[in-house]
Short mmCIF file of C-alpha atoms and ligand atoms in Angstrom, two decimals:
data_model
loop_
_atom_site.label_atom_id
_atom_site.label_comp_id
_atom_site.label_asym_id
_atom_site.label_seq_id
_atom_site.Cartn_x
_atom_site.Cartn_y
_atom_site.Cartn_z
CA MET A 1 3.13 -23.50 21.37
CA ALA A 2 6.37 -22.70 22.04
CA SER A 3 8.33 -20.35 20.87
CA VAL A 4 11.13 -20.20 18.74
CA ASP A 5 14.20 -17.17 18.75
CA VAL A 6 15.10 -16.29 14.51
CA SER A 7 17.48 -13.52 13.60
CA VAL A 8 16.80 -11.56 11.03
CA GLY A 9 20.51 -9.40 9.11
CA LEU A 10 19.71 -6.76 7.37
CA LEU A 11 21.86 -4.86 4.22
CA GLY A 12 20.62 -1.89 5.01
CA TYR A 13 18.71 0.24 7.78
CA GLY A 14 17.23 3.30 5.53
CA THR A 15 13.92 4.37 5.00
CA VAL A 16 12.87 0.82 4.70
CA GLY A 17 14.92 -0.38 6.86
CA SER A 18 14.65 1.28 9.12
CA ALA A 19 10.73 0.58 9.00
CA VAL A 20 11.56 -2.66 9.08
CA ASP A 21 13.29 -3.07 12.37
CA ARG A 22 10.24 -0.67 13.67
CA LEU A 23 7.53 -3.32 12.62
CA LEU A 24 9.47 -6.29 14.08
CA THR A 25 9.92 -4.43 18.00
CA GLU A 26 6.40 -2.88 18.13
CA ASN A 27 4.28 -5.94 16.89
CA ALA A 28 6.74 -8.41 17.96
CA ASP A 29 4.07 -10.15 20.20
CA ASP A 30 1.89 -10.33 17.11
CA ILE A 31 4.07 -11.71 15.08
CA GLU A 32 5.16 -14.74 17.57
CA ARG A 33 1.52 -14.84 18.22
CA ALA A 34 0.39 -15.98 14.44
CA THR A 35 3.50 -18.10 13.73
CA GLY A 36 4.80 -18.78 16.66
CA HIS A 37 8.47 -17.38 15.79
CA ARG A 38 10.44 -14.09 17.47
CA LEU A 39 11.46 -12.29 15.19
CA ARG A 40 14.90 -9.49 15.84
CA VAL A 41 17.40 -8.19 14.20
CA VAL A 42 20.84 -8.32 15.19
CA LYS A 43 22.81 -7.04 12.21
CA ALA A 44 22.64 -4.21 10.48
CA LEU A 45 24.59 -3.14 7.51
CA VAL A 46 25.39 0.52 6.35
CA ARG A 47 27.33 3.08 5.44
CA ASP A 48 27.66 4.92 7.76
CA PRO A 49 26.50 4.25 11.60
CA LEU A 50 27.07 7.27 12.95
CA LYS A 51 24.64 8.21 10.66
CA ASP A 52 20.39 9.67 12.82
CA ARG A 53 18.04 7.00 12.15
CA GLY A 54 14.38 7.37 11.65
CA PHE A 55 14.10 4.17 14.02
CA GLN A 56 16.85 3.65 16.38
CA PRO A 57 18.40 0.06 16.22
CA ASP A 58 19.03 -1.33 19.86
CA GLY A 59 22.38 -1.53 20.95
CA GLU A 60 25.43 -2.99 18.42
CA ILE A 61 24.16 -3.90 15.62
CA LEU A 62 24.51 -1.19 13.27
CA THR A 63 27.60 -2.44 10.83
CA ARG A 64 29.83 -1.42 8.37
CA SER A 65 31.12 -5.33 7.59
CA PHE A 66 28.80 -7.76 5.16
CA GLU A 67 30.86 -10.44 6.68
CA GLU A 68 29.77 -9.63 10.24
CA VAL A 69 25.64 -11.05 9.19
CA ARG A 70 26.89 -13.10 5.99
CA ASP A 71 29.12 -14.93 8.88
CA ASP A 72 26.60 -15.19 11.54
CA PRO A 73 25.65 -18.86 11.92
CA ASP A 74 21.84 -17.56 14.54
CA ILE A 75 21.28 -15.53 11.34
CA ALA A 76 17.91 -17.67 9.23
CA VAL A 77 17.04 -14.82 7.08
CA VAL A 78 18.49 -11.65 5.64
CA ALA A 79 16.09 -8.73 4.46
CA GLU A 80 17.03 -6.59 1.56
CA VAL A 81 16.89 -3.12 2.17
CA MET A 82 20.05 -1.04 0.14
CA GLY A 83 19.46 -1.09 -2.75
CA GLY A 84 21.77 -1.10 -6.28
CA VAL A 85 22.65 -4.27 -7.68
CA GLN A 86 26.29 -4.21 -7.38
CA PRO A 87 27.41 -4.77 -4.71
CA THR A 88 23.96 -5.83 -3.69
CA ALA A 89 24.26 -8.82 -6.45
CA ASP A 90 27.10 -10.00 -4.30
CA TYR A 91 26.00 -9.87 -1.05
CA VAL A 92 22.95 -11.67 -1.45
CA LEU A 93 24.50 -14.45 -3.94
CA GLU A 94 26.84 -14.71 -0.73
CA LEU A 95 23.37 -15.21 2.08
CA LEU A 96 21.61 -17.43 -0.22
CA ARG A 97 25.32 -19.73 -0.67
CA ALA A 98 25.45 -19.58 3.19
CA GLY A 99 22.33 -21.58 3.77
CA LYS A 100 19.73 -17.30 4.24
CA HIS A 101 17.07 -16.28 3.19
CA VAL A 102 16.37 -13.61 1.74
CA VAL A 103 14.03 -11.80 1.24
CA SER A 104 14.38 -8.35 -1.17
CA ALA A 105 12.59 -4.40 -1.90
CA ASN A 106 15.10 -4.84 -4.61
CA LYS A 107 12.84 -4.10 -8.31
CA GLN A 108 16.22 -3.72 -10.54
CA LEU A 109 17.80 -6.52 -8.28
CA VAL A 110 15.33 -9.16 -9.14
CA ALA A 111 14.74 -7.67 -12.59
CA GLN A 112 18.28 -7.71 -13.41
CA ARG A 113 19.39 -10.65 -11.82
CA ALA A 114 17.01 -12.92 -11.15
CA SER A 115 18.70 -16.32 -12.95
CA ASP A 116 21.42 -16.79 -11.17
CA LEU A 117 19.69 -14.97 -7.57
CA PHE A 118 17.09 -17.85 -7.83
CA ALA A 119 19.66 -20.79 -9.09
CA ALA A 120 22.05 -20.10 -5.68
CA ALA A 121 18.95 -20.27 -3.82
CA SER A 122 17.54 -23.61 -4.81
CA SER A 123 20.74 -25.40 -5.18
CA ALA A 124 21.35 -24.14 -1.52
CA GLY A 125 17.95 -25.52 -0.22
CA VAL A 126 16.86 -21.50 0.73
CA GLN A 127 13.99 -19.18 -0.39
CA LEU A 128 14.22 -15.73 -2.23
CA ARG A 129 11.38 -13.37 -1.60
CA PHE A 130 10.34 -10.17 -3.30
CA GLU A 131 7.52 -8.88 -2.47
CA ALA A 132 8.26 -6.14 -1.42
CA SER A 133 10.32 -5.12 -4.71
CA VAL A 134 6.68 -4.17 -6.80
CA CYS A 135 3.99 -1.63 -5.82
CA ALA A 136 5.64 -1.43 -1.60
CA ALA A 137 2.75 -2.96 0.17
CA ILE A 138 0.72 -4.06 -2.31
CA PRO A 139 0.14 -8.39 -1.86
CA VAL A 140 0.58 -8.81 -5.99
CA ILE A 141 3.52 -11.09 -6.62
CA LYS A 142 1.95 -14.00 -3.75
CA VAL A 143 -1.66 -13.14 -5.90
CA LEU A 144 -0.57 -13.90 -9.16
CA ARG A 145 1.78 -17.26 -7.71
CA GLU A 146 -0.52 -18.43 -5.74
CA SER A 147 -4.04 -17.27 -5.72
CA LEU A 148 -4.09 -16.70 -9.46
CA VAL A 149 -2.62 -20.18 -10.36
CA VAL A 150 -4.81 -21.53 -12.48
CA SER A 151 -6.27 -18.19 -14.21
CA ASN A 152 -4.04 -17.77 -17.65
CA VAL A 153 -3.58 -14.03 -16.91
CA HIS A 154 -3.45 -12.52 -19.74
CA ARG A 155 -2.91 -8.66 -19.45
CA VAL A 156 -1.02 -6.86 -16.76
CA LEU A 157 -2.14 -2.82 -16.47
CA GLY A 158 -0.61 -1.02 -13.71
CA ILE A 159 0.83 2.29 -12.52
CA VAL A 160 3.45 0.57 -10.26
CA ASN A 161 5.49 3.20 -9.26
CA GLY A 162 4.67 6.00 -6.08
CA THR A 163 6.86 8.72 -7.11
CA THR A 164 5.82 9.57 -10.50
CA ASN A 165 1.59 8.77 -9.57
CA TYR A 166 2.91 11.53 -6.79
CA ILE A 167 4.15 13.93 -8.80
CA LEU A 168 1.46 13.87 -11.83
CA THR A 169 -1.13 14.31 -9.49
CA GLU A 170 0.79 17.23 -7.43
CA MET A 171 0.85 18.74 -11.00
CA GLU A 172 -2.87 18.30 -11.49
CA ASN A 173 -3.45 20.17 -8.30
CA GLY A 174 -1.73 23.03 -9.22
CA SER A 175 2.46 22.14 -7.64
CA SER A 176 5.33 22.58 -10.00
CA TYR A 177 7.42 19.01 -11.15
CA ALA A 178 9.96 20.26 -9.28
CA ASP A 179 8.31 20.96 -5.95
CA ALA A 180 6.26 17.89 -6.38
CA LEU A 181 9.69 15.71 -6.96
CA ALA A 182 11.17 17.89 -3.98
CA GLU A 183 8.03 16.23 -1.80
CA ALA A 184 8.48 13.38 -2.93
CA GLN A 185 11.89 12.78 -1.98
CA ARG A 186 11.42 14.27 1.73
CA LEU A 187 8.13 11.67 1.99
CA GLY A 188 10.85 8.63 1.27
CA TYR A 189 8.90 7.69 -1.72
CA ALA A 190 12.02 8.30 -4.19
CA GLU A 191 14.49 6.06 -5.20
CA SER A 192 17.86 8.02 -2.96
CA ASP A 193 18.33 8.86 -6.57
CA PRO A 194 15.19 9.78 -8.41
CA THR A 195 16.19 9.26 -11.86
CA GLU A 196 14.91 5.48 -12.08
CA ASP A 197 11.23 6.80 -10.92
CA VAL A 198 11.37 9.65 -12.91
CA ASP A 199 12.37 8.20 -16.63
CA GLY A 200 10.88 5.01 -15.88
CA ALA A 201 13.05 2.46 -15.34
CA ASP A 202 11.88 1.61 -11.66
CA ALA A 203 8.28 0.94 -13.12
CA ALA A 204 9.94 -1.20 -16.02
CA ALA A 205 11.55 -3.18 -13.60
CA LYS A 206 8.44 -3.38 -11.60
CA MET A 207 6.60 -4.72 -14.70
CA ALA A 208 9.58 -6.93 -16.13
CA ILE A 209 9.04 -9.18 -12.75
CA LEU A 210 5.35 -8.89 -12.78
CA ALA A 211 5.29 -9.69 -16.34
CA SER A 212 7.90 -13.00 -15.95
CA ILE A 213 5.10 -14.72 -12.74
CA ALA A 214 2.44 -13.66 -15.17
CA PHE A 215 3.35 -15.10 -17.46
CA GLY A 216 6.22 -17.82 -16.25
CA SER A 217 8.48 -16.57 -18.50
CA ARG A 218 11.59 -14.33 -17.73
CA VAL A 219 11.29 -11.37 -18.79
CA THR A 220 13.73 -9.00 -17.99
CA LEU A 221 14.92 -5.46 -17.53
CA PRO A 222 16.09 -5.43 -21.42
CA ASP A 223 13.49 -6.64 -22.48
CA VAL A 224 11.01 -3.53 -20.83
CA PRO A 225 11.02 -0.27 -23.90
CA PHE A 226 10.63 2.79 -20.81
CA GLU A 227 9.99 6.05 -20.45
CA GLY A 228 9.06 8.61 -18.45
CA ILE A 229 7.20 11.70 -16.58
CA THR A 230 10.27 13.50 -17.25
CA GLU A 231 8.55 15.65 -20.71
CA ILE A 232 5.25 15.96 -19.33
CA GLU A 233 3.70 19.66 -19.25
CA THR A 234 1.08 21.15 -17.21
CA SER A 235 -0.09 22.45 -19.85
CA HIS A 236 -0.57 18.72 -21.20
CA LEU A 237 -2.34 17.52 -18.23
CA ARG A 238 -5.40 20.77 -18.53
CA ALA A 239 -5.66 19.10 -21.83
CA ALA A 240 -6.24 15.85 -20.57
CA GLN A 241 -9.03 17.23 -18.36
CA GLU A 242 -10.17 19.23 -20.53
CA MET A 243 -11.31 16.27 -22.31
CA GLY A 244 -12.03 14.06 -19.33
CA LEU A 245 -8.38 12.56 -19.57
CA ALA A 246 -5.47 11.83 -17.00
CA VAL A 247 -2.15 11.76 -17.20
CA ARG A 248 -1.14 8.09 -15.45
CA LEU A 249 2.58 6.57 -15.95
CA ILE A 250 0.86 3.22 -17.38
CA GLY A 251 2.94 -0.19 -17.18
CA SER A 252 1.48 -3.18 -19.79
CA ALA A 253 2.53 -6.40 -20.28
CA THR A 254 -0.35 -8.24 -22.93
CA LEU A 255 -0.16 -12.02 -23.89
CA VAL A 256 -0.77 -11.48 -27.43
CA ASP A 257 -1.15 -15.18 -29.50
CA GLY A 258 1.09 -16.41 -27.33
CA ALA A 259 3.80 -13.62 -27.75
CA LEU A 260 4.96 -10.85 -25.16
CA ASP A 261 4.48 -7.00 -24.88
CA VAL A 262 5.96 -5.85 -21.35
CA ARG A 263 6.39 -1.90 -21.56
CA VAL A 264 6.00 1.21 -19.58
CA GLY A 265 4.94 5.50 -20.82
CA PRO A 266 3.02 7.91 -19.69
CA SER A 267 -0.67 7.27 -21.17
CA LEU A 268 -3.90 9.11 -21.12
CA VAL A 269 -5.99 7.48 -19.41
CA ASP A 270 -9.35 7.85 -19.48
CA ARG A 271 -11.74 9.43 -16.08
CA HIS A 272 -14.24 6.47 -15.40
CA HIS A 273 -11.35 3.74 -15.86
CA PRO A 274 -10.58 2.78 -12.42
CA LEU A 275 -6.58 3.59 -13.30
CA ALA A 276 -7.72 7.38 -13.60
CA ALA A 277 -8.65 7.47 -10.19
CA ILE A 278 -5.21 6.09 -8.22
CA GLU A 279 -3.04 9.57 -6.76
CA GLY A 280 -0.78 10.49 -5.08
CA ALA A 281 1.94 7.31 -4.06
CA PHE A 282 -0.55 4.93 -5.18
CA ASN A 283 -0.17 2.17 -7.39
CA ALA A 284 -2.49 -0.33 -8.10
CA VAL A 285 -2.36 -3.10 -10.62
CA MET A 286 -5.29 -4.38 -13.03
CA LEU A 287 -4.47 -8.13 -13.93
CA GLN A 288 -6.80 -10.10 -16.50
CA GLY A 289 -7.16 -13.70 -17.34
CA ASP A 290 -10.06 -16.14 -18.13
CA GLY A 291 -11.53 -16.79 -15.80
CA ILE A 292 -11.18 -14.04 -13.03
CA ARG A 293 -11.83 -11.51 -15.11
CA GLU A 294 -10.28 -8.55 -13.72
CA ILE A 295 -9.15 -8.07 -10.12
CA THR A 296 -7.41 -4.94 -9.40
CA LEU A 297 -5.28 -4.34 -6.13
CA GLU A 298 -5.17 -1.21 -4.96
CA GLY A 299 -2.73 0.11 -2.31
CA PRO A 300 0.58 2.16 -0.64
CA GLY A 301 3.12 2.07 -3.60
CA ALA A 302 6.14 3.38 -1.80
CA GLY A 303 6.85 4.99 1.56
CA GLY A 304 8.89 2.50 4.60
CA SER A 305 6.52 1.53 6.76
CA GLU A 306 4.09 0.40 3.71
CA THR A 307 7.09 -1.22 2.11
CA ALA A 308 8.66 -2.54 5.67
CA SER A 309 4.96 -4.71 6.08
CA SER A 310 5.41 -7.33 2.93
CA VAL A 311 9.46 -7.31 4.35
CA VAL A 312 7.82 -8.39 6.78
CA ALA A 313 4.96 -10.75 5.74
CA ASP A 314 7.68 -12.14 3.76
CA MET A 315 9.88 -12.75 6.01
CA VAL A 316 6.63 -14.66 7.41
CA SER A 317 6.40 -16.54 4.65
CA VAL A 318 9.71 -17.73 4.98
CA ILE A 319 9.98 -18.86 8.29
CA GLY A 320 6.75 -21.35 8.31
CA THR A 321 3.71 -21.63 10.09
CA THR A 322 3.49 -25.34 9.50
CA GLY A 323 3.63 -26.30 13.04
CA THR A 324 2.55 -23.68 14.56
CA GLY A 325 -0.72 -23.97 14.55
CA PHE A 326 -1.24 -20.32 12.29
CA LEU A 327 -5.35 -19.77 12.54
CA GLN A 328 -5.83 -23.16 13.99
CA ASN A 329 -4.40 -23.64 17.51
CA ASP A 330 -5.61 -21.29 20.18
CA PRO A 331 -2.18 -19.46 20.82
CA CYS A 332 -2.64 -17.06 18.33
CA TRP A 333 -6.49 -15.54 18.49
CA ARG A 334 -6.86 -12.72 20.35
CA ARG A 335 -9.46 -11.75 22.89
CA LEU A 336 -11.34 -8.44 21.77
CA ARG A 337 -14.06 -6.85 23.59
CA ARG A 338 -17.01 -5.51 21.73
CA LEU A 339 -17.94 -1.87 20.10
CA PRO A 340 -21.06 -1.02 22.04
CA ARG A 341 -23.21 -0.82 19.38
CA GLY A 342 -23.81 2.56 20.15
CA GLU A 343 -20.42 3.75 20.29
CA LEU A 344 -19.14 3.51 16.22
CA ARG A 345 -18.65 6.54 14.66
CA THR A 346 -20.69 7.69 11.46
CA PRO A 347 -20.97 10.14 8.63
CA ALA A 348 -25.05 9.69 8.43
CA TYR A 349 -27.36 10.66 5.88
CA MET A 350 -31.42 11.27 6.94
CA ARG A 351 -34.85 11.75 4.92
CA VAL A 352 -37.31 13.44 7.67
CA GLU A 353 -40.81 14.33 6.54
CA VAL A 354 -42.28 17.59 8.12
CA ASP A 355 -45.31 19.30 8.30
CA ASP A 356 -43.92 22.37 5.91
CA ARG A 357 -44.95 25.03 8.81
CA ALA A 358 -42.43 27.96 10.13
CA GLY A 359 -39.70 26.83 13.37
CA VAL A 360 -40.05 22.99 12.09
CA LEU A 361 -36.24 22.61 10.14
CA ALA A 362 -34.65 24.74 13.19
CA ARG A 363 -36.64 22.36 15.71
CA VAL A 364 -35.30 19.16 13.60
CA ALA A 365 -31.79 21.02 13.63
CA GLU A 366 -31.86 21.83 17.57
CA CYS A 367 -32.15 18.28 18.38
CA LEU A 368 -29.40 17.20 15.90
CA ALA A 369 -27.06 20.16 18.28
CA ALA A 370 -28.65 18.69 21.52
CA HIS A 371 -27.14 15.34 20.97
CA GLU A 372 -23.97 17.24 19.35
CA ILE A 373 -24.55 16.01 15.10
CA SER A 374 -23.24 18.95 13.43
CA VAL A 375 -24.96 18.73 10.22
CA ALA A 376 -22.64 18.70 6.57
CA ARG A 377 -25.56 19.05 4.14
CA LEU A 378 -29.28 19.62 3.97
CA ILE A 379 -31.56 20.25 1.04
CA GLN A 380 -35.60 20.40 1.25
CA HIS A 381 -37.82 19.37 -0.95
CA GLN A 382 -41.95 20.06 -1.34
CA LEU A 383 -44.61 18.13 -0.63
CA PRO A 384 -47.65 18.96 -2.15
CA ASP A 385 -48.62 18.92 1.31
CA GLY A 386 -45.26 19.16 3.63
CA ALA A 387 -41.52 18.95 2.43
CA VAL A 388 -38.75 16.45 3.17
CA LEU A 389 -35.79 16.77 4.62
CA HIS A 390 -32.78 15.37 2.97
CA VAL A 391 -29.64 15.74 5.46
CA VAL A 392 -26.21 14.39 5.64
CA THR A 393 -24.31 14.73 8.95
CA HIS A 394 -20.71 15.49 9.84
CA GLU A 395 -19.62 12.30 11.22
CA ALA A 396 -20.89 11.29 14.96
CA PRO A 397 -22.15 8.37 17.18
CA THR A 398 -24.77 5.76 15.50
CA GLY A 399 -25.88 5.65 19.42
CA LYS A 400 -26.70 9.79 19.51
CA LEU A 401 -28.15 9.73 15.69
CA GLU A 402 -30.47 6.79 17.09
CA SER A 403 -31.46 9.13 19.85
CA ALA A 404 -32.11 11.85 17.28
CA ILE A 405 -33.75 10.18 15.71
CA ALA A 406 -36.22 8.98 18.10
CA GLU A 407 -36.69 12.46 19.08
CA ILE A 408 -37.43 13.94 16.18
CA ALA A 409 -39.64 10.82 15.16
CA ALA A 410 -41.86 12.04 18.12
CA MET A 411 -41.83 16.01 17.23
CA GLU A 412 -45.75 17.09 16.89
CA GLU A 413 -44.76 17.50 13.45
CA ALA A 414 -43.39 14.49 11.71
CA ARG A 415 -44.82 12.49 9.63
CA ALA A 416 -43.16 9.72 9.45
CA THR A 417 -40.37 7.87 11.46
CA PRO A 418 -36.96 9.28 9.66
CA SER A 419 -34.91 7.13 8.01
CA ALA A 420 -31.00 6.64 8.41
CA LEU A 421 -28.64 5.26 5.87
CA PRO A 422 -24.50 5.33 7.10
CA VAL A 423 -22.87 7.16 4.54
CA ILE A 424 -18.88 6.34 3.29
CA SER A 425 -17.75 9.73 2.70
CA ASP A 426 -12.97 9.42 2.22
CA ARG A 427 -11.49 7.26 2.52
CA GLY A 428 -10.73 6.98 5.72
CA VAL A 429 -6.82 6.63 5.41
CA ALA A 430 -5.07 9.75 4.72
CA GLY A 431 -1.15 10.29 3.78
CA LEU A 432 0.65 9.26 0.51
CA GLY A 433 -0.34 12.74 -1.11
CA ARG A 434 -4.07 12.31 -0.69
CA SER A 435 -6.61 12.24 1.62
P1 NAP B 1 18.13 4.49 1.56
O1 NAP B 1 16.83 4.63 2.66
O2 NAP B 1 18.68 4.88 0.85
O3 NAP B 1 18.12 3.66 2.49
C1 NAP B 1 19.58 2.73 1.90
C2 NAP B 1 20.30 1.59 2.81
O4 NAP B 1 21.36 1.17 2.89
C3 NAP B 1 21.53 2.81 3.85
O5 NAP B 1 20.98 2.81 4.89
C4 NAP B 1 22.74 2.70 3.11
O6 NAP B 1 23.58 2.89 4.12
C5 NAP B 1 22.43 0.69 3.22
N1 NAP B 1 23.55 1.01 1.82
C6 NAP B 1 23.24 1.74 0.77
N2 NAP B 1 24.19 1.04 0.22
C7 NAP B 1 25.37 0.54 0.47
C8 NAP B 1 26.90 -0.33 0.70
N3 NAP B 1 27.23 -0.24 -1.05
N4 NAP B 1 27.18 -0.54 1.71
C9 NAP B 1 26.65 -0.97 2.97
N5 NAP B 1 25.00 0.08 3.44
C10 NAP B 1 25.00 0.44 2.07
O7 NAP B 1 16.83 3.58 0.60
P2 NAP B 1 15.40 2.74 0.98
O8 NAP B 1 14.03 3.56 0.01
O9 NAP B 1 15.61 2.37 1.93
O10 NAP B 1 15.34 2.54 0.14
C11 NAP B 1 15.84 0.74 0.25
C12 NAP B 1 15.64 -0.09 -1.44
O11 NAP B 1 14.27 -0.22 -1.15
C13 NAP B 1 15.63 0.26 -2.71
O12 NAP B 1 16.19 -1.22 -3.31
C14 NAP B 1 14.53 0.10 -2.76
O13 NAP B 1 14.29 0.39 -4.71
C15 NAP B 1 13.63 0.23 -2.10
N6 NAP B 1 12.31 0.13 -2.02
C16 NAP B 1 11.79 1.23 -1.66
C17 NAP B 1 11.29 2.04 -1.51
C18 NAP B 1 10.46 3.14 -0.74
O14 NAP B 1 9.28 3.85 -0.42
N7 NAP B 1 11.37 3.54 -0.20
C19 NAP B 1 9.81 1.34 -1.56
C20 NAP B 1 9.38 -0.42 -2.36
C21 NAP B 1 11.26 -0.56 -2.49
P3 NAP B 1 23.21 4.53 5.52
O15 NAP B 1 22.40 4.86 6.30
O16 NAP B 1 25.26 4.40 6.51
O17 NAP B 1 23.72 5.49 3.99
N1 HSE B 2 10.56 4.67 -5.70
C1 HSE B 2 9.59 3.62 -5.68
C2 HSE B 2 8.40 4.10 -5.83
C3 HSE B 2 9.30 2.79 -4.36
O1 HSE B 2 8.83 5.60 -6.06
O2 HSE B 2 7.34 3.83 -6.71
C4 HSE B 2 8.92 1.61 -4.62
O3 HSE B 2 9.32 0.75 -5.50
#
């Protein structure tokens, strides 16, 4: 399969832009194997080329001249990751008219200027994509416009701003509003001016975009009344907790008898509702419709790499995989060695039925220790003529767990072969304000 070089331009090289360059650089082989294209950033528009960057760009790609990006005939696709509505809208219009595909992470641009931008893209025969503008890493736009096209969605409910969700959950854990906001800014979740995060305008723009796609009707920012979290105090959060509720900034878009209601505001969410469990800078979108009943997509809603992953995904969609055999030709497959069966690490639960005699518990514990397996929790239940030990271990290789179980089964005090099950305890991901 012959590889095709694709020159990429960036408008902006900040939190998201530098992460896009890093992802394209570090994953160039993976992208090439999957698509047959090698993507390389050749120009990036910034205000100050001398500033320190999260990922230092190669050579002299940073420029203060928009024209250098627009007029470079080699650039086929541009990622708009600079934010703001002006001069951004003018730049994007010029790029589209110049025949370049554009992918954008800018929800305000899409929510306020979609109709003229799409018209320009259409006339020029190029694509404008915007997955990263809503819920960063969650591919909700793709799901709505491709997977659920015949699902007749009638309600969209979501936590669509990472910064405010981070602030609310940090405040639940004792932080002050000001400290939590400062931390969200430091971690790169907040907009450069966080006013739109905390006053709800960011979430309102995202709900306008989601509603437009879900209901196939143009919804713009002025159609969405919004309220943020600036009036929420710790006392509200405590009272909510006492009543089994959680305060969350909720966006809703509902179709009622053919009429549309889209809004954003703080709501009290029942602790058992899936949206109450969304913590830190994570987002979630519940899609309800005929046929699908309900689908919830959850994932990182802010952050440089998280957002950049959606920008890159849009670029891959734009350059296309037709003719390069995505998942159909041999070059896209990697040869991976198989992990030996006993090497996978997991916490585990064990049930061990034993004689109820002095020293038995110690022997079971010694056997686990000899295999370097650490006990996290232990309960003993009495039987009429013995005892059952319920043991939960910390993470250990399954091979060691199996050896320990075989040795415990062979002890004369063991009544039957112990049973064991893996335990799923943490989310397996860190960061974005939760473990
Ligand atoms: P950022 O860190 O402030 O980066 C903005 C970049 O654009 C900077 O490189 C800046 O140049 C450049 N820029 C801004 N205005 C410019 C102008 N008028 N002319 C030339 N260059 C200009 O912002 P970000 O967090 O990466 O966000 C970028 C976009 O992604 C925004 O639309 C935001 O809403 C969206 N987004 C962000 C996140 C997130 O978690 N951060 C998530 C989803 C979507 P200098 O570096 O020289 O200042
Ligand atoms: N500032 C936004 C947020 C970034 O916190 O959700 C993602 O659009």
